[in-house]
Coordinates of C-alpha atoms and ligand atoms in Angstrom, one line a residue:
X1432 CA 96.1 129.4 114.9
X1433 CA 99.8 129.2 113.9
X1434 CA 100.1 128.0 110.3
X1435 CA 102.6 125.1 109.8
X1436 CA 105.2 125.9 107.2
X1437 CA 108.0 123.4 108.0
X1438 CA 107.6 119.6 108.1
X1439 CA 109.9 116.7 108.9
X1440 CA 109.2 113.3 107.5
X1441 CA 110.8 110.2 109.0
X1442 CA 110.9 107.0 106.9
X1443 CA 111.6 107.4 103.2
X1444 CA 109.9 104.3 101.9
X1445 CA 106.9 104.5 99.6
X1446 CA 104.8 106.6 102.0
X1447 CA 107.4 108.9 103.5
X1448 CA 108.8 109.8 100.1
X1449 CA 105.3 110.5 98.8
X1450 CA 104.5 112.7 101.8
X1451 CA 107.8 114.6 101.4
X1452 CA 107.2 115.1 97.7
X1453 CA 103.7 116.4 98.2
X1454 CA 104.8 118.7 101.2
X1455 CA 107.6 120.2 99.1
X1456 CA 105.3 120.7 96.1
X1457 CA 102.8 122.4 98.4
X1458 CA 105.4 125.0 99.6
X1459 CA 106.3 123.5 102.9
X1460 CA 110.0 123.4 103.9
X1461 CA 110.6 119.7 104.3
X1462 CA 113.3 117.5 105.8
X1463 CA 113.3 113.8 105.0
X1464 CA 115.2 111.2 107.0
X1465 CA 115.5 107.5 107.0
X1466 CA 117.8 105.3 109.2
X1467 CA 118.8 103.4 106.1
X1468 CA 121.0 105.7 103.9
X1469 CA 120.4 103.7 100.8
X1470 CA 116.6 104.0 101.2
X1471 CA 117.0 107.8 101.7
X1472 CA 119.1 108.1 98.5
X1473 CA 116.5 106.0 96.6
X1474 CA 113.7 108.3 97.8
X1475 CA 115.5 111.4 96.6
X1476 CA 116.1 109.8 93.2
X1477 CA 112.5 108.7 92.9
X1478 CA 111.1 112.2 93.9
X1479 CA 113.5 113.8 91.3
X1480 CA 112.2 111.4 88.6
X1481 CA 108.5 112.0 89.6
X1482 CA 109.0 115.8 89.4
X1483 CA 110.7 115.4 86.0
X1484 CA 107.8 113.2 84.8
X1485 CA 105.3 115.8 85.9
X1486 CA 107.2 118.5 83.9
X1487 CA 107.2 116.2 80.8
X1488 CA 103.5 115.7 81.2
X1489 CA 103.1 119.5 81.5
X1490 CA 101.4 119.0 84.9
X1491 CA 103.9 121.4 86.5
X1492 CA 106.4 123.9 85.0
X1493 CA 110.2 123.3 85.4
X1494 CA 110.3 126.3 87.7
X1495 CA 107.7 124.7 90.0
X1496 CA 109.8 121.4 90.0
X1497 CA 112.9 123.4 90.9
X1498 CA 111.1 125.2 93.7
X1499 CA 109.8 121.9 95.1
X1500 CA 113.3 120.4 94.9
X1501 CA 114.7 123.5 96.7
X1502 CA 112.1 123.0 99.5
X1503 CA 113.2 119.4 100.1
X1504 CA 116.3 118.6 102.2
X1505 CA 118.0 115.4 103.3
X1506 CA 118.2 115.2 107.0
X1507 CA 121.4 113.5 108.4
X1508 CA 119.8 112.7 111.8
X1509 CA 116.7 113.5 113.8
X1510 CA 118.6 116.6 115.1
X1511 CA 117.8 118.2 111.8
X1512 CA 114.1 118.3 112.7
X1513 CA 114.7 120.8 115.5
X1514 CA 113.0 123.7 113.7
X1515 CA 110.1 121.6 112.2
X1516 CA 106.7 122.5 113.4
X1517 CA 105.3 119.1 112.5
X1518 CA 107.1 115.8 112.1
X1519 CA 105.3 113.0 110.3
X1520 CA 106.5 109.5 110.9
X1521 CA 106.1 106.9 108.1
X1522 CA 108.4 104.1 109.5
X1523 CA 107.6 100.4 110.0
X1524 CA 104.1 99.6 111.3
X1525 CA 105.3 98.6 114.8
X1526 CA 104.1 100.3 118.0
X1527 CA 107.4 99.9 119.9
X1528 CA 109.6 101.2 117.0
X1529 CA 107.2 104.2 116.5
X1530 CA 107.1 105.0 120.2
X1531 CA 110.9 104.8 120.4
X1532 CA 111.2 107.3 117.5
X1533 CA 108.7 109.8 119.1
X1534 CA 110.7 109.6 122.4
X1535 CA 113.9 110.3 120.4
X1536 CA 112.2 113.3 118.7
X1537 CA 110.6 114.9 121.7
X1538 CA 113.7 116.4 123.3
X1539 CA 115.0 117.6 119.9
X1540 CA 111.9 119.5 118.7
X1541 CA 110.1 122.6 120.2
X1542 CA 107.4 122.0 122.8
X1543 CA 104.9 123.2 120.2
X1544 CA 105.9 120.7 117.5
X1545 CA 103.3 118.2 116.4
X1546 CA 104.2 114.6 116.3
X1547 CA 102.1 113.0 113.6
X1548 CA 101.9 109.3 112.7
X1549 CA 101.0 107.9 109.3
X1550 CA 100.2 104.6 111.0
X1551 CA 97.7 102.4 109.1
X1552 CA 96.2 100.8 112.2
X1553 CA 98.0 101.5 115.5
X1554 CA 96.1 103.4 118.2
X1555 CA 97.1 107.1 118.4
X1556 CA 96.1 107.2 122.1
X1557 CA 98.7 104.4 122.7
X1558 CA 101.4 106.2 120.7
X1559 CA 100.6 109.4 122.6
X1560 CA 100.9 107.7 126.0
X1561 CA 104.5 107.0 125.2
X1562 CA 105.6 110.6 125.2
X1563 CA 105.5 113.5 127.7
X1564 CA 103.4 115.8 125.4
X1565 CA 100.5 113.5 124.4
X1566 CA 98.4 116.5 123.4
X1567 CA 100.8 117.0 120.5
X1568 CA 100.3 113.6 118.9
X1569 CA 97.8 113.0 116.1
X1570 CA 97.2 110.5 113.3
X1571 CA 97.4 111.7 109.6
X1572 CA 96.9 108.6 107.5
X1573 CA 97.8 109.3 103.9
X1574 CA 96.9 106.7 101.1
X1575 CA 99.3 105.1 98.7
X1576 CA 100.4 106.5 96.2
X1577 CA 100.4 109.7 98.2
X1578 CA 100.8 112.1 95.2
X1579 CA 97.7 110.6 93.5
X1580 CA 95.3 109.7 96.3
X1581 CA 93.1 112.5 97.6
X1582 CA 92.2 111.1 101.1
X1583 CA 93.9 111.6 104.4
X1584 CA 92.2 110.0 107.5
X1585 CA 92.6 112.2 110.6
X1586 CA 92.7 110.4 113.9
X1587 CA 92.5 112.1 117.3
X1588 CA 93.8 110.2 120.3
X1589 CA 92.0 110.8 123.6
X1590 CA 94.8 113.3 124.5
X1591 CA 95.1 115.1 121.2
X1592 CA 94.4 118.8 121.7
X1593 CA 92.1 120.9 119.5
X1594 CA 95.0 123.0 118.4
X1595 CA 97.1 120.0 117.3
X1596 CA 94.1 118.6 115.4
X1597 CA 93.2 121.9 113.7
X1598 CA 96.8 122.7 112.8
X1599 CA 97.6 119.3 111.3
X1600 CA 94.3 119.1 109.4
X1601 CA 94.9 122.6 107.9
X1602 CA 98.4 121.5 106.9
X1603 CA 97.2 118.4 105.2
X1604 CA 94.4 120.3 103.4
X1605 CA 97.0 122.8 102.1
X1606 CA 98.6 119.7 100.4
X1607 CA 95.4 119.4 98.4
X1608 CA 94.0 116.5 100.4
X1609 CA 90.5 115.9 101.6
X1610 CA 90.3 114.8 105.2
X1611 CA 87.8 112.6 107.1
X1612 CA 87.8 112.1 110.8
X1613 CA 88.1 108.4 111.8
X1614 CA 87.7 106.9 115.2
X1615 CA 90.9 105.9 117.0
X1616 CA 90.1 102.2 116.6
X1617 CA 92.3 99.6 114.8
X1618 CA 92.4 100.2 111.1
X1619 CA 90.4 103.4 111.3
X1620 CA 88.0 103.5 108.3
X1621 CA 89.8 102.5 105.2
X1622 CA 91.9 99.5 106.5
X1623 CA 89.1 98.2 108.6
X1624 CA 87.2 97.6 105.4
X1625 CA 90.0 97.1 102.8
X1626 CA 92.3 94.7 104.6
X1627 CA 89.6 92.0 105.4
X1628 CA 88.7 92.2 101.7
X1629 CA 92.3 91.6 100.6
X1630 CA 92.7 88.9 103.2
X1631 CA 89.6 87.1 101.8
X1632 CA 91.2 87.3 98.4
X1633 CA 94.3 85.6 99.8
X1634 CA 92.1 82.8 101.3
X1635 CA 90.6 82.3 97.8
X1636 CA 94.1 82.0 96.4
X1637 CA 95.1 79.5 99.1
X1638 CA 92.0 77.5 98.2
X1639 CA 93.3 77.2 94.6
X1640 CA 91.7 80.1 92.6
X1641 CA 94.2 81.7 90.3
X1642 CA 95.5 85.1 91.3
X1643 CA 94.8 86.5 87.8
X1644 CA 91.1 85.4 88.1
X1645 CA 90.6 86.8 91.5
X1646 CA 92.1 90.2 90.4
X1647 CA 90.2 90.2 87.1
X1648 CA 86.9 89.4 88.9
X1649 CA 87.3 92.3 91.3
X1650 CA 88.6 94.7 88.7
X1651 CA 85.9 94.0 86.1
X1652 CA 83.2 93.0 88.5
X1653 CA 83.4 95.9 91.0
X1654 CA 85.4 98.5 89.0
X1655 CA 88.3 98.6 91.4
X1656 CA 91.4 100.1 89.7
X1657 CA 93.6 97.2 90.9
X1658 CA 92.6 93.7 91.9
X1659 CA 93.1 92.9 95.6
X1660 CA 96.2 90.8 95.1
X1661 CA 97.9 93.4 93.0
X1662 CA 96.9 96.0 95.6
X1663 CA 98.3 93.8 98.4
X1664 CA 101.7 93.6 96.5
X1665 CA 101.5 97.4 96.0
X1666 CA 100.9 98.1 99.7
X1667 CA 103.5 95.6 100.9
X1668 CA 102.7 92.2 102.3
X1669 CA 104.7 92.9 105.4
X1670 CA 102.7 96.0 106.1
X1671 CA 99.4 94.2 105.3
X1672 CA 100.3 91.4 107.8
X1673 CA 101.2 94.0 110.5
X1674 CA 97.8 95.7 109.9
X1675 CA 95.8 92.4 110.0
X1676 CA 97.6 91.3 113.2
X1677 CA 96.6 94.6 114.8
X1678 CA 93.0 94.3 113.6
X1679 CA 92.8 90.7 114.9
X1680 CA 94.4 91.5 118.3
X1681 CA 92.6 94.8 119.0
X1682 CA 89.1 93.9 117.7
X1683 CA 89.4 90.2 118.8
X1684 CA 87.3 88.7 116.0
X1685 CA 88.3 85.7 113.8
X1686 CA 87.2 87.5 110.7
X1687 CA 90.5 89.5 110.9
X1688 CA 92.7 86.4 111.2
X1689 CA 95.5 86.8 108.7
X1690 CA 95.5 84.1 106.0
X1691 CA 98.3 81.5 106.6
X1692 CA 99.4 81.9 103.0
X1693 CA 100.1 85.6 103.7
X1694 CA 102.1 84.7 106.8
X1695 CA 104.2 82.3 104.7
X1696 CA 104.9 84.8 102.0
X1697 CA 106.1 87.3 104.5
X1698 CA 108.3 84.7 106.2
X1699 CA 109.8 84.0 102.8
X1700 CA 110.6 87.7 102.4
X1701 CA 108.1 88.0 99.5
X1702 CA 106.9 91.5 100.5
X1703 CA 105.3 92.3 97.1
X1704 CA 106.5 95.0 94.6
X1705 CA 109.1 96.5 96.9
X1706 CA 111.0 93.2 97.2
X1707 CA 110.5 92.0 93.6
X1708 CA 108.1 89.2 94.5
X1709 CA 104.7 88.8 96.1
X1710 CA 101.6 87.3 94.5
X1711 CA 103.2 88.4 91.3
X1712 CA 106.8 88.8 90.1
X1713 CA 108.3 92.2 89.4
X1714 CA 111.6 91.9 87.5
X1715 CA 112.5 95.5 86.9
Ligands
LIG1477 N1 103.4 108.0 92.4 C1 103.0 109.1 91.8 N2 102.1 109.0 90.8 C2 101.7 107.8 90.4 C3 102.1 106.6 91.0 C4 103.0 106.7 92.0 N3 103.5 105.7 92.7 N4 101.5 105.6 90.3 C5 100.8 106.1 89.4 N5 100.8 107.5 89.4 C6 100.1 108.4 88.5 C7 100.5 108.3 87.1 O1 101.6 109.1 86.8 C8 99.2 108.8 86.4 O2 99.2 110.2 86.4 P1 98.5 111.0 85.2 O3 97.0 110.6 85.2 O4 98.7 112.4 85.6 O5 99.2 110.6 83.9 C9 98.1 108.3 87.3 O6 98.7 108.1 88.6 C10 97.5 107.0 86.8 O7 98.5 106.1 86.7 P2 98.6 105.0 85.5 O8 97.9 105.4 84.3 O9 100.0 104.5 85.4 O10 98.0 103.7 86.2 P3 96.5 103.5 86.8 O11 95.5 104.2 86.0 O12 96.4 102.0 87.0 O13 96.6 104.2 88.2 C11 96.9 103.9 90.5 C12 97.6 103.8 89.2 C13 96.6 105.4 90.8 C14 97.9 103.5 91.6 C15 95.6 103.1 90.5 O14 95.9 101.8 90.1 C16 94.9 103.0 91.9 O15 94.2 104.0 92.3 N6 95.1 101.9 92.6 C17 94.5 101.7 93.9 C18 95.3 102.5 94.9 C19 94.7 102.3 96.3 O16 93.7 101.7 96.5 N7 95.4 102.9 97.2 C20 95.1 102.8 98.6 C21 95.9 101.6 99.2 S1 95.5 101.4 100.9 C22 96.3 102.5 101.7 O17 97.0 103.3 101.2 C23 96.1 102.5 103.2 C24 97.0 101.7 104.0 O18 97.3 102.0 105.1 C25 97.6 100.4 103.5
LIG1478 P1 108.3 101.0 103.7 O1 108.8 99.7 104.1 O2 108.2 101.3 102.2 O3 109.2 102.1 104.3 C1 109.5 102.3 105.7 C2 110.8 103.0 105.8 O4 111.0 103.3 107.2 C3 112.1 102.2 105.3 O5 112.8 103.0 104.4 C4 112.9 102.0 106.6 O6 114.3 102.1 106.4 C5 112.4 103.2 107.4 N1 112.6 103.0 108.9 C6 112.2 101.9 109.6 N2 112.4 102.1 110.9 C7 113.0 103.3 111.0 C8 113.4 104.1 112.1 N3 113.4 103.7 113.4 N4 113.9 105.4 111.9 C9 114.0 105.9 110.6 N5 113.5 105.2 109.5 C10 113.0 103.9 109.7 O7 106.9 101.2 104.4 P2 105.7 102.1 103.9 O8 104.8 101.3 103.0 O9 106.2 103.5 103.4 O10 104.9 102.3 105.3 C11 105.3 103.2 106.3 C12 104.2 103.5 107.2 O11 103.1 104.0 106.5 C13 103.7 102.3 108.0 O12 103.2 102.7 109.3 C14 102.5 101.9 107.2 O13 101.5 101.1 107.9 C15 101.9 103.2 106.7 N6 101.1 103.2 105.5 C16 101.5 102.3 104.5 C17 100.7 102.4 103.3 C18 101.1 101.5 102.2 O14 100.2 101.3 101.3 N7 102.2 100.9 102.1 C19 99.6 103.2 103.2 C20 99.3 104.1 104.3 C21 100.1 104.1 105.4

């Protein structure tokens, strides 16, 4: 099996920047690109600050931080991915946009290059059906925040080859992650369970329970590190709504119906921490 040594990451939001950071820290040559130049610059600033913090906490040496920085490069377009053996997309949770990106990447990269998706809920089989090499498409679902969370869900589409699966799994494990194999069904394992719980918390908020009480109840009563509304703000309410809509449409059951209050917040542009306001306010 050919070992993957070079990775491209598309989308430099909270997930893409985390995947790029962990890839570079694990010794992969990594290109990161975003179609929003400001977002790309922000990601490089944030990764630099994260590495600096890790040095200050003596988790890594300054030499290791420098080596990781040297491994990470800013791509100026998808053309820069031409020598990458695996490209991981972490762009908006929308099947049409992700398919368009994979179609744009396919003629640029080598026929052997793996096209991996960090999708939270979209069918890998459907994404694979949009390209001419569906055997090269796989789901690698990292958790947020990527540098901290140990899990990556692996998802095989119907057409994913054994080689694609084994190579991508080995790459993710070399990043220090533990993998589980999920079914290619909406929400996989984590979001199938997590998102309905968060949605239920939003229904309680809509019914008049205070956000602080809902979060304190779940933190202190079930030992979760963050209450569900804080976690929703952290994930991004836009992303959460995309996921719930996919769960609802694909699995067809009312229990996945997004809470109307969540829809309103997203319509208002209150996406959570990343936009400065969600169920809580974030001033800095
Ligand atoms: N990036 C990198 N490191 C981070 C970080 C970030 N964004 N946020 C926190 N950390 C690090 C801190 O530096 C700290 O490291 P040390 O222990 O080495 O000092 C460590 O994480 C703990 O951080 P804090 O002490 O500041 O805060 P905390 O104890 O509250 O932990 C947390 C923060 C790890 C985010 C924790 O609150 C947590 O685990 N929350 C739940 C996260 C979760 O459930 N993620 C899954 C979301 S669902 C998903 O990802 C799937 C999807 O498709 C939506
Ligand atoms: P985000 O909004 O923080 O970042 C998305 C980035 O993608 C933005 O910087 C945007 O400019 C860029 N982008 C959008 N369309 C693009 C395109 N066509 N080409 C290039 N760049 C493009 O989103 P995020 O939270 O990082 O989520 C990204 C993906 O990861 C989604 O599929 C999401 O479901 C998944 N995911 C999210 C979480 C989470 O907790 N937020 C966890 C696991 C997986």
